[in-house]
């Protein structure tokens, strides 16, 4: 399912940023990295939205299997 791929892709990007990008930015450019704090807040909001999307996907998939509809 394309939507599941998208959710997994975005989550993988976030993990890689957390593991590889942010530590380097904080080390090499601490003042500028601090100004990027709102991006972390945006990521938190996005993670919540992805959680909700995954929940809807799960319900849709489950209801499809039994022939129901999504409420």
N, CA, C and O atoms as a Maestro MAE file, in Angstrom:
{
 s_m_m2io_version
 :::
 2.0.0
}

f_m_ct {
 s_m_title
 :::
 protein
 m_atom[284] {
  # First column is atom index #
  i_m_mmod_type
  r_m_x_coord
  r_m_y_coord
  r_m_z_coord
  i_m_residue_number
  s_m_chain_name
  s_m_pdb_residue_name
  s_m_pdb_atom_name
  i_m_atomic_number
  :::
  1 25 0.847 -1.171 0.000 1 A "UNK " " N  " 7
  2 3 0.000 0.000 0.000 1 A "UNK " " CA " 6
  3 2 0.895 1.237 0.000 1 A "UNK " " C  " 6
  4 15 1.820 1.340 0.805 1 A "UNK " " O  " 8
  5 25 0.623 2.154 -0.886 2 A "UNK " " N  " 7
  6 3 1.449 3.346 -1.062 2 A "UNK " " CA " 6
  7 2 1.495 4.214 0.189 2 A "UNK " " C  " 6
  8 15 2.542 4.773 0.516 2 A "UNK " " O  " 8
  9 25 0.383 4.330 0.883 3 A "UNK " " N  " 7
  10 3 0.344 5.186 2.072 3 A "UNK " " CA " 6
  11 2 1.253 4.631 3.161 3 A "UNK " " C  " 6
  12 15 1.952 5.391 3.831 3 A "UNK " " O  " 8
  13 25 1.250 3.332 3.340 4 A "UNK " " N  " 7
  14 3 2.151 2.726 4.347 4 A "UNK " " CA " 6
  15 2 3.608 2.978 3.972 4 A "UNK " " C  " 6
  16 15 4.437 3.271 4.834 4 A "UNK " " O  " 8
  17 25 3.915 2.860 2.677 5 A "UNK " " N  " 7
  18 3 5.281 3.122 2.222 5 A "UNK " " CA " 6
  19 2 5.663 4.558 2.562 5 A "UNK " " C  " 6
  20 15 6.762 4.812 3.055 5 A "UNK " " O  " 8
  21 25 4.758 5.494 2.301 6 A "UNK " " N  " 7
  22 3 5.022 6.904 2.577 6 A "UNK " " CA " 6
  23 2 5.288 7.137 4.063 6 A "UNK " " C  " 6
  24 15 6.250 7.816 4.422 6 A "UNK " " O  " 8
  25 25 4.453 6.584 4.915 7 A "UNK " " N  " 7
  26 3 4.627 6.745 6.362 7 A "UNK " " CA " 6
  27 2 5.981 6.175 6.789 7 A "UNK " " C  " 6
  28 15 6.719 6.822 7.532 7 A "UNK " " O  " 8
  29 25 6.307 4.984 6.330 8 A "UNK " " N  " 7
  30 3 7.597 4.374 6.665 8 A "UNK " " CA " 6
  31 2 8.764 5.217 6.153 8 A "UNK " " C  " 6
  32 15 9.776 5.369 6.837 8 A "UNK " " O  " 8
  33 25 8.616 5.759 4.956 9 A "UNK " " N  " 7
  34 3 9.664 6.591 4.355 9 A "UNK " " CA " 6
  35 2 9.916 7.842 5.192 9 A "UNK " " C  " 6
  36 15 11.064 8.175 5.486 9 A "UNK " " O  " 8
  37 25 8.851 8.528 5.571 10 A "UNK " " N  " 7
  38 3 8.998 9.752 6.370 10 A "UNK " " CA " 6
  39 2 9.605 9.434 7.733 10 A "UNK " " C  " 6
  40 15 10.467 10.167 8.218 10 A "UNK " " O  " 8
  41 25 9.160 8.348 8.349 11 A "UNK " " N  " 7
  42 3 9.721 7.971 9.655 11 A "UNK " " CA " 6
  43 2 11.207 7.623 9.535 11 A "UNK " " C  " 6
  44 15 11.991 7.954 10.425 11 A "UNK " " O  " 8
  45 25 11.597 6.966 8.458 12 A "UNK " " N  " 7
  46 3 13.006 6.630 8.242 12 A "UNK " " CA " 6
  47 2 13.839 7.903 8.079 12 A "UNK " " C  " 6
  48 15 14.940 8.000 8.620 12 A "UNK " " O  " 8
  49 25 13.318 8.869 7.341 13 A "UNK " " N  " 7
  50 3 14.030 10.142 7.187 13 A "UNK " " CA " 6
  51 2 14.250 10.789 8.551 13 A "UNK " " C  " 6
  52 15 15.347 11.261 8.846 13 A "UNK " " O  " 8
  53 25 13.217 10.812 9.375 14 A "UNK " " N  " 7
  54 3 13.348 11.419 10.705 14 A "UNK " " CA " 6
  55 2 14.395 10.696 11.543 14 A "UNK " " C  " 6
  56 15 15.196 11.334 12.225 14 A "UNK " " O  " 8
  57 25 14.391 9.376 11.494 15 A "UNK " " N  " 7
  58 3 15.395 8.611 12.265 15 A "UNK " " CA " 6
  59 2 16.804 8.941 11.793 15 A "UNK " " C  " 6
  60 15 17.705 9.151 12.606 15 A "UNK " " O  " 8
  61 25 16.991 8.987 10.484 16 A "UNK " " N  " 7
  62 3 18.325 9.268 9.942 16 A "UNK " " CA " 6
  63 2 18.770 10.691 10.300 16 A "UNK " " C  " 6
  64 15 19.936 10.913 10.626 16 A "UNK " " O  " 8
  65 25 17.852 11.642 10.241 17 A "UNK " " N  " 7
  66 3 18.188 13.010 10.652 17 A "UNK " " CA " 6
  67 2 18.623 13.028 12.110 17 A "UNK " " C  " 6
  68 15 19.629 13.647 12.455 17 A "UNK " " O  " 8
  69 25 17.869 12.350 12.962 18 A "UNK " " N  " 7
  70 3 18.190 12.317 14.388 18 A "UNK " " CA " 6
  71 2 19.532 11.651 14.650 18 A "UNK " " C  " 6
  72 15 20.282 12.087 15.523 18 A "UNK " " O  " 8
  73 25 19.838 10.606 13.904 19 A "UNK " " N  " 7
  74 3 21.078 9.850 14.117 19 A "UNK " " CA " 6
  75 2 22.293 10.519 13.488 19 A "UNK " " C  " 6
  76 15 23.375 10.510 14.074 19 A "UNK " " O  " 8
  77 25 22.125 11.099 12.300 20 A "UNK " " N  " 7
  78 3 23.278 11.557 11.539 20 A "UNK " " CA " 6
  79 2 23.372 13.067 11.351 20 A "UNK " " C  " 6
  80 15 24.457 13.635 11.477 20 A "UNK " " O  " 8
  81 25 22.279 13.713 11.058 21 A "UNK " " N  " 7
  82 3 22.330 15.129 10.713 21 A "UNK " " CA " 6
  83 2 22.390 16.036 11.930 21 A "UNK " " C  " 6
  84 15 23.302 16.854 12.046 21 A "UNK " " O  " 8
  85 25 21.433 15.904 12.839 22 A "UNK " " N  " 7
  86 3 21.346 16.820 13.969 22 A "UNK " " CA " 6
  87 2 22.583 16.813 14.851 22 A "UNK " " C  " 6
  88 15 23.020 17.885 15.270 22 A "UNK " " O  " 8
  89 25 23.168 15.665 15.154 23 A "UNK " " N  " 7
  90 3 24.389 15.708 15.986 23 A "UNK " " CA " 6
  91 2 25.524 16.519 15.337 23 A "UNK " " C  " 6
  92 15 26.239 17.249 16.024 23 A "UNK " " O  " 8
  93 25 25.679 16.390 14.043 24 A "UNK " " N  " 7
  94 3 26.733 17.138 13.344 24 A "UNK " " CA " 6
  95 2 26.424 18.634 13.359 24 A "UNK " " C  " 6
  96 15 27.303 19.454 13.623 24 A "UNK " " O  " 8
  97 25 25.170 18.981 13.073 25 A "UNK " " N  " 7
  98 3 24.804 20.398 13.091 25 A "UNK " " CA " 6
  99 2 25.005 21.005 14.470 25 A "UNK " " C  " 6
  100 15 25.510 22.121 14.590 25 A "UNK " " O  " 8
  101 25 24.612 20.275 15.514 26 A "UNK " " N  " 7
  102 3 24.762 20.797 16.879 26 A "UNK " " CA " 6
  103 2 26.237 20.964 17.250 26 A "UNK " " C  " 6
  104 15 26.606 21.906 17.951 26 A "UNK " " O  " 8
  105 25 27.063 20.056 16.779 27 A "UNK " " N  " 7
  106 3 28.488 20.128 17.096 27 A "UNK " " CA " 6
  107 2 29.176 21.250 16.323 27 A "UNK " " C  " 6
  108 15 29.946 22.019 16.898 27 A "UNK " " O  " 8
  109 25 28.907 21.346 15.050 28 A "UNK " " N  " 7
  110 3 29.629 22.293 14.193 28 A "UNK " " CA " 6
  111 2 29.030 23.692 14.186 28 A "UNK " " C  " 6
  112 15 29.753 24.673 14.013 28 A "UNK " " O  " 8
  113 25 27.719 23.796 14.372 29 A "UNK " " N  " 7
  114 3 27.051 25.085 14.310 29 A "UNK " " CA " 6
  115 2 26.037 25.220 15.451 29 A "UNK " " C  " 6
  116 15 24.836 25.331 15.201 29 A "UNK " " O  " 8
  117 25 26.509 25.210 16.689 30 A "UNK " " N  " 7
  118 3 25.578 25.177 17.834 30 A "UNK " " CA " 6
  119 2 24.582 26.338 17.861 30 A "UNK " " C  " 6
  120 15 23.407 26.124 18.158 30 A "UNK " " O  " 8
  121 25 25.020 27.546 17.563 31 A "UNK " " N  " 7
  122 3 24.108 28.694 17.623 31 A "UNK " " CA " 6
  123 2 23.011 28.572 16.570 31 A "UNK " " C  " 6
  124 15 21.841 28.829 16.851 31 A "UNK " " O  " 8
  125 25 23.384 28.190 15.397 32 A "UNK " " N  " 7
  126 3 22.378 28.046 14.333 32 A "UNK " " CA " 6
  127 2 21.474 26.845 14.582 32 A "UNK " " C  " 6
  128 15 20.280 26.897 14.288 32 A "UNK " " O  " 8
  129 25 22.023 25.790 15.109 33 A "UNK " " N  " 7
  130 3 21.216 24.594 15.385 33 A "UNK " " CA " 6
  131 2 20.147 24.906 16.427 33 A "UNK " " C  " 6
  132 15 19.032 24.391 16.344 33 A "UNK " " O  " 8
  133 25 20.478 25.744 17.403 34 A "UNK " " N  " 7
  134 3 19.478 26.125 18.413 34 A "UNK " " CA " 6
  135 2 18.316 26.881 17.780 34 A "UNK " " C  " 6
  136 15 17.174 26.749 18.219 34 A "UNK " " O  " 8
  137 25 18.602 27.663 16.762 35 A "UNK " " N  " 7
  138 3 17.535 28.425 16.094 35 A "UNK " " CA " 6
  139 2 16.618 27.513 15.281 35 A "UNK " " C  " 6
  140 15 15.537 27.931 14.865 35 A "UNK " " O  " 8
  141 25 17.037 26.287 15.055 36 A "UNK " " N  " 7
  142 3 16.217 25.344 14.299 36 A "UNK " " CA " 6
  143 2 15.281 24.543 15.201 36 A "UNK " " C  " 6
  144 15 14.629 23.603 14.746 36 A "UNK " " O  " 8
  145 25 15.215 24.911 16.463 37 A "UNK " " N  " 7
  146 3 14.344 24.229 17.419 37 A "UNK " " CA " 6
  147 2 12.908 24.043 16.956 37 A "UNK " " C  " 6
  148 15 12.330 22.978 17.174 37 A "UNK " " O  " 8
  149 25 12.311 25.061 16.315 38 A "UNK " " N  " 7
  150 3 10.928 24.874 15.847 38 A "UNK " " CA " 6
  151 2 10.760 23.692 14.885 38 A "UNK " " C  " 6
  152 15 9.671 23.125 14.789 38 A "UNK " " O  " 8
  153 25 11.814 23.323 14.185 39 A "UNK " " N  " 7
  154 3 11.714 22.148 13.305 39 A "UNK " " CA " 6
  155 2 11.446 20.887 14.114 39 A "UNK " " C  " 6
  156 15 10.713 20.003 13.669 39 A "UNK " " O  " 8
  157 25 12.035 20.803 15.294 40 A "UNK " " N  " 7
  158 3 11.792 19.656 16.163 40 A "UNK " " CA " 6
  159 2 10.329 19.618 16.596 40 A "UNK " " C  " 6
  160 15 9.717 18.551 16.652 40 A "UNK " " O  " 8
  161 25 9.779 20.783 16.898 41 A "UNK " " N  " 7
  162 3 8.362 20.852 17.256 41 A "UNK " " CA " 6
  163 2 7.496 20.431 16.079 41 A "UNK " " C  " 6
  164 15 6.509 19.716 16.255 41 A "UNK " " O  " 8
  165 25 7.863 20.874 14.877 42 A "UNK " " N  " 7
  166 3 7.122 20.470 13.677 42 A "UNK " " CA " 6
  167 2 7.192 18.956 13.480 42 A "UNK " " C  " 6
  168 15 6.207 18.322 13.101 42 A "UNK " " O  " 8
  169 25 8.368 18.389 13.743 43 A "UNK " " N  " 7
  170 3 8.517 16.936 13.620 43 A "UNK " " CA " 6
  171 2 7.609 16.212 14.604 43 A "UNK " " C  " 6
  172 15 7.035 15.175 14.273 43 A "UNK " " O  " 8
  173 25 7.475 16.751 15.810 44 A "UNK " " N  " 7
  174 3 6.584 16.139 16.801 44 A "UNK " " CA " 6
  175 2 5.141 16.148 16.319 44 A "UNK " " C  " 6
  176 15 4.422 15.160 16.467 44 A "UNK " " O  " 8
  177 25 4.721 17.269 15.742 45 A "UNK " " N  " 7
  178 3 3.353 17.379 15.212 45 A "UNK " " CA " 6
  179 2 3.175 16.392 14.056 45 A "UNK " " C  " 6
  180 15 2.150 15.719 13.957 45 A "UNK " " O  " 8
  181 25 4.175 16.316 13.193 46 A "UNK " " N  " 7
  182 3 4.113 15.388 12.061 46 A "UNK " " CA " 6
  183 2 4.053 13.943 12.546 46 A "UNK " " C  " 6
  184 15 3.303 13.137 11.995 46 A "UNK " " O  " 8
  185 25 4.830 13.608 13.566 47 A "UNK " " N  " 7
  186 3 4.798 12.243 14.109 47 A "UNK " " CA " 6
  187 2 3.413 11.886 14.636 47 A "UNK " " C  " 6
  188 15 2.942 10.765 14.445 47 A "UNK " " O  " 8
  189 25 2.761 12.840 15.301 48 A "UNK " " N  " 7
  190 3 1.402 12.595 15.792 48 A "UNK " " CA " 6
  191 2 0.442 12.363 14.621 48 A "UNK " " C  " 6
  192 15 -0.414 11.481 14.677 48 A "UNK " " O  " 8
  193 25 0.594 13.158 13.569 49 A "UNK " " N  " 7
  194 3 -0.265 12.992 12.390 49 A "UNK " " CA " 6
  195 2 -0.009 11.652 11.710 49 A "UNK " " C  " 6
  196 15 -0.944 11.006 11.235 49 A "UNK " " O  " 8
  197 25 1.251 11.235 11.662 50 A "UNK " " N  " 7
  198 3 1.572 9.928 11.071 50 A "UNK " " CA " 6
  199 2 1.004 8.793 11.908 50 A "UNK " " C  " 6
  200 15 0.548 7.787 11.365 50 A "UNK " " O  " 8
  201 25 1.028 8.949 13.239 51 A "UNK " " N  " 7
  202 3 0.411 7.940 14.113 51 A "UNK " " CA " 6
  203 2 -1.074 7.812 13.810 51 A "UNK " " C  " 6
  204 15 -1.606 6.706 13.712 51 A "UNK " " O  " 8
  205 25 -1.738 8.951 13.663 52 A "UNK " " N  " 7
  206 3 -3.171 8.945 13.354 52 A "UNK " " CA " 6
  207 2 -3.427 8.317 11.987 52 A "UNK " " C  " 6
  208 15 -4.361 7.532 11.824 52 A "UNK " " O  " 8
  209 25 -2.606 8.660 11.020 53 A "UNK " " N  " 7
  210 3 -2.744 8.085 9.679 53 A "UNK " " CA " 6
  211 2 -2.570 6.574 9.717 53 A "UNK " " C  " 6
  212 15 -3.323 5.841 9.075 53 A "UNK " " O  " 8
  213 25 -1.572 6.106 10.472 54 A "UNK " " N  " 7
  214 3 -1.373 4.657 10.597 54 A "UNK " " CA " 6
  215 2 -2.588 3.993 11.241 54 A "UNK " " C  " 6
  216 15 -2.964 2.882 10.867 54 A "UNK " " O  " 8
  217 25 -3.194 4.670 12.202 55 A "UNK " " N  " 7
  218 3 -4.387 4.133 12.843 55 A "UNK " " CA " 6
  219 2 -5.527 3.998 11.834 55 A "UNK " " C  " 6
  220 15 -6.212 2.976 11.798 55 A "UNK " " O  " 8
  221 25 -5.724 5.020 11.025 56 A "UNK " " N  " 7
  222 3 -6.773 4.978 9.999 56 A "UNK " " CA " 6
  223 2 -6.480 3.883 8.981 56 A "UNK " " C  " 6
  224 15 -7.383 3.161 8.558 56 A "UNK " " O  " 8
  225 25 -5.232 3.765 8.594 57 A "UNK " " N  " 7
  226 3 -4.851 2.709 7.642 57 A "UNK " " CA " 6
  227 2 -5.178 1.340 8.230 57 A "UNK " " C  " 6
  228 15 -5.731 0.479 7.546 57 A "UNK " " O  " 8
  229 25 -4.834 1.146 9.500 58 A "UNK " " N  " 7
  230 3 -5.120 -0.134 10.148 58 A "UNK " " CA " 6
  231 2 -6.607 -0.431 10.192 58 A "UNK " " C  " 6
  232 15 -7.031 -1.552 9.914 58 A "UNK " " O  " 8
  233 25 -7.399 0.576 10.540 59 A "UNK " " N  " 7
  234 3 -8.852 0.376 10.579 59 A "UNK " " CA " 6
  235 2 -9.393 0.089 9.183 59 A "UNK " " C  " 6
  236 15 -10.224 -0.802 9.007 59 A "UNK " " O  " 8
  237 25 -8.923 0.840 8.195 60 A "UNK " " N  " 7
  238 3 -9.393 0.651 6.821 60 A "UNK " " CA " 6
  239 2 -9.051 -0.745 6.325 60 A "UNK " " C  " 6
  240 15 -9.888 -1.423 5.729 60 A "UNK " " O  " 8
  241 25 -7.829 -1.167 6.569 61 A "UNK " " N  " 7
  242 3 -7.399 -2.496 6.145 61 A "UNK " " CA " 6
  243 2 -8.210 -3.564 6.838 61 A "UNK " " C  " 6
  244 15 -8.655 -4.516 6.197 61 A "UNK " " O  " 8
  245 25 -8.412 -3.425 8.147 62 A "UNK " " N  " 7
  246 3 -9.187 -4.411 8.903 62 A "UNK " " CA " 6
  247 2 -10.629 -4.475 8.443 62 A "UNK " " C  " 6
  248 15 -11.188 -5.564 8.310 62 A "UNK " " O  " 8
  249 25 -11.230 -3.345 8.202 63 A "UNK " " N  " 7
  250 3 -12.629 -3.337 7.792 63 A "UNK " " CA " 6
  251 2 -12.816 -3.819 6.355 63 A "UNK " " C  " 6
  252 15 -13.852 -4.392 6.017 63 A "UNK " " O  " 8
  253 25 -11.823 -3.589 5.522 64 A "UNK " " N  " 7
  254 3 -11.883 -4.112 4.163 64 A "UNK " " CA " 6
  255 2 -11.929 -5.637 4.178 64 A "UNK " " C  " 6
  256 15 -12.637 -6.266 3.391 64 A "UNK " " O  " 8
  257 25 -11.157 -6.208 5.091 65 A "UNK " " N  " 7
  258 3 -11.073 -7.663 5.158 65 A "UNK " " CA " 6
  259 2 -12.399 -8.299 5.569 65 A "UNK " " C  " 6
  260 15 -12.697 -9.435 5.201 65 A "UNK " " O  " 8
  261 25 -13.188 -7.552 6.336 66 A "UNK " " N  " 7
  262 3 -14.486 -8.092 6.760 66 A "UNK " " CA " 6
  263 2 -15.635 -7.451 5.997 66 A "UNK " " C  " 6
  264 15 -16.797 -7.736 6.289 66 A "UNK " " O  " 8
  265 25 -15.342 -6.599 5.034 67 A "UNK " " N  " 7
  266 3 -16.369 -6.021 4.186 67 A "UNK " " CA " 6
  267 2 -17.113 -4.857 4.778 67 A "UNK " " C  " 6
  268 15 -18.195 -4.514 4.303 67 A "UNK " " O  " 8
  269 25 -16.559 -4.231 5.816 68 A "UNK " " N  " 7
  270 3 -17.233 -3.096 6.446 68 A "UNK " " CA " 6
  271 2 -16.800 -1.779 5.834 68 A "UNK " " C  " 6
  272 15 -16.153 -1.737 4.788 68 A "UNK " " O  " 8
  273 25 -17.170 -0.717 6.505 69 A "UNK " " N  " 7
  274 3 -16.778 0.613 6.047 69 A "UNK " " CA " 6
  275 2 -16.031 1.324 7.171 69 A "UNK " " C  " 6
  276 15 -16.112 0.935 8.336 69 A "UNK " " O  " 8
  277 25 -15.309 2.364 6.799 70 A "UNK " " N  " 7
  278 3 -14.552 3.132 7.777 70 A "UNK " " CA " 6
  279 2 -15.448 4.206 8.348 70 A "UNK " " C  " 6
  280 15 -16.106 4.938 7.608 70 A "UNK " " O  " 8
  281 25 -15.473 4.301 9.680 71 A "UNK " " N  " 7
  282 3 -16.303 5.350 10.295 71 A "UNK " " CA " 6
  283 2 -15.430 6.460 10.819 71 A "UNK " " C  " 6
  284 15 -15.937 7.436 11.371 71 A "UNK " " O  " 8
  :::
 }
 m_bond[283] {
  # First column is bond index #
  i_m_from
  i_m_to
  i_m_order
  :::
  1 1 2 1
  2 2 3 1
  3 3 4 2
  4 3 5 1
  5 5 6 1
  6 6 7 1
  7 7 8 2
  8 7 9 1
  9 9 10 1
  10 10 11 1
  11 11 12 2
  12 11 13 1
  13 13 14 1
  14 14 15 1
  15 15 16 2
  16 15 17 1
  17 17 18 1
  18 18 19 1
  19 19 20 2
  20 19 21 1
  21 21 22 1
  22 22 23 1
  23 23 24 2
  24 23 25 1
  25 25 26 1
  26 26 27 1
  27 27 28 2
  28 27 29 1
  29 29 30 1
  30 30 31 1
  31 31 32 2
  32 31 33 1
  33 33 34 1
  34 34 35 1
  35 35 36 2
  36 35 37 1
  37 37 38 1
  38 38 39 1
  39 39 40 2
  40 39 41 1
  41 41 42 1
  42 42 43 1
  43 43 44 2
  44 43 45 1
  45 45 46 1
  46 46 47 1
  47 47 48 2
  48 47 49 1
  49 49 50 1
  50 50 51 1
  51 51 52 2
  52 51 53 1
  53 53 54 1
  54 54 55 1
  55 55 56 2
  56 55 57 1
  57 57 58 1
  58 58 59 1
  59 59 60 2
  60 59 61 1
  61 61 62 1
  62 62 63 1
  63 63 64 2
  64 63 65 1
  65 65 66 1
  66 66 67 1
  67 67 68 2
  68 67 69 1
  69 69 70 1
  70 70 71 1
  71 71 72 2
  72 71 73 1
  73 73 74 1
  74 74 75 1
  75 75 76 2
  76 75 77 1
  77 77 78 1
  78 78 79 1
  79 79 80 2
  80 79 81 1
  81 81 82 1
  82 82 83 1
  83 83 84 2
  84 83 85 1
  85 85 86 1
  86 86 87 1
  87 87 88 2
  88 87 89 1
  89 89 90 1
  90 90 91 1
  91 91 92 2
  92 91 93 1
  93 93 94 1
  94 94 95 1
  95 95 96 2
  96 95 97 1
  97 97 98 1
  98 98 99 1
  99 99 100 2
  100 99 101 1
  101 101 102 1
  102 102 103 1
  103 103 104 2
  104 103 105 1
  105 105 106 1
  106 106 107 1
  107 107 108 2
  108 107 109 1
  109 109 110 1
  110 110 111 1
  111 111 112 2
  112 111 113 1
  113 113 114 1
  114 114 115 1
  115 115 116 2
  116 115 117 1
  117 117 118 1
  118 118 119 1
  119 119 120 2
  120 119 121 1
  121 121 122 1
  122 122 123 1
  123 123 124 2
  124 123 125 1
  125 125 126 1
  126 126 127 1
  127 127 128 2
  128 127 129 1
  129 129 130 1
  130 130 131 1
  131 131 132 2
  132 131 133 1
  133 133 134 1
  134 134 135 1
  135 135 136 2
  136 135 137 1
  137 137 138 1
  138 138 139 1
  139 139 140 2
  140 139 141 1
  141 141 142 1
  142 142 143 1
  143 143 144 2
  144 143 145 1
  145 145 146 1
  146 146 147 1
  147 147 148 2
  148 147 149 1
  149 149 150 1
  150 150 151 1
  151 151 152 2
  152 151 153 1
  153 153 154 1
  154 154 155 1
  155 155 156 2
  156 155 157 1
  157 157 158 1
  158 158 159 1
  159 159 160 2
  160 159 161 1
  161 161 162 1
  162 162 163 1
  163 163 164 2
  164 163 165 1
  165 165 166 1
  166 166 167 1
  167 167 168 2
  168 167 169 1
  169 169 170 1
  170 170 171 1
  171 171 172 2
  172 171 173 1
  173 173 174 1
  174 174 175 1
  175 175 176 2
  176 175 177 1
  177 177 178 1
  178 178 179 1
  179 179 180 2
  180 179 181 1
  181 181 182 1
  182 182 183 1
  183 183 184 2
  184 183 185 1
  185 185 186 1
  186 186 187 1
  187 187 188 2
  188 187 189 1
  189 189 190 1
  190 190 191 1
  191 191 192 2
  192 191 193 1
  193 193 194 1
  194 194 195 1
  195 195 196 2
  196 195 197 1
  197 197 198 1
  198 198 199 1
  199 199 200 2
  200 199 201 1
  201 201 202 1
  202 202 203 1
  203 203 204 2
  204 203 205 1
  205 205 206 1
  206 206 207 1
  207 207 208 2
  208 207 209 1
  209 209 210 1
  210 210 211 1
  211 211 212 2
  212 211 213 1
  213 213 214 1
  214 214 215 1
  215 215 216 2
  216 215 217 1
  217 217 218 1
  218 218 219 1
  219 219 220 2
  220 219 221 1
  221 221 222 1
  222 222 223 1
  223 223 224 2
  224 223 225 1
  225 225 226 1
  226 226 227 1
  227 227 228 2
  228 227 229 1
  229 229 230 1
  230 230 231 1
  231 231 232 2
  232 231 233 1
  233 233 234 1
  234 234 235 1
  235 235 236 2
  236 235 237 1
  237 237 238 1
  238 238 239 1
  239 239 240 2
  240 239 241 1
  241 241 242 1
  242 242 243 1
  243 243 244 2
  244 243 245 1
  245 245 246 1
  246 246 247 1
  247 247 248 2
  248 247 249 1
  249 249 250 1
  250 250 251 1
  251 251 252 2
  252 251 253 1
  253 253 254 1
  254 254 255 1
  255 255 256 2
  256 255 257 1
  257 257 258 1
  258 258 259 1
  259 259 260 2
  260 259 261 1
  261 261 262 1
  262 262 263 1
  263 263 264 2
  264 263 265 1
  265 265 266 1
  266 266 267 1
  267 267 268 2
  268 267 269 1
  269 269 270 1
  270 270 271 1
  271 271 272 2
  272 271 273 1
  273 273 274 1
  274 274 275 1
  275 275 276 2
  276 275 277 1
  277 277 278 1
  278 278 279 1
  279 279 280 2
  280 279 281 1
  281 281 282 1
  282 282 283 1
  283 283 284 2
  :::
 }
}
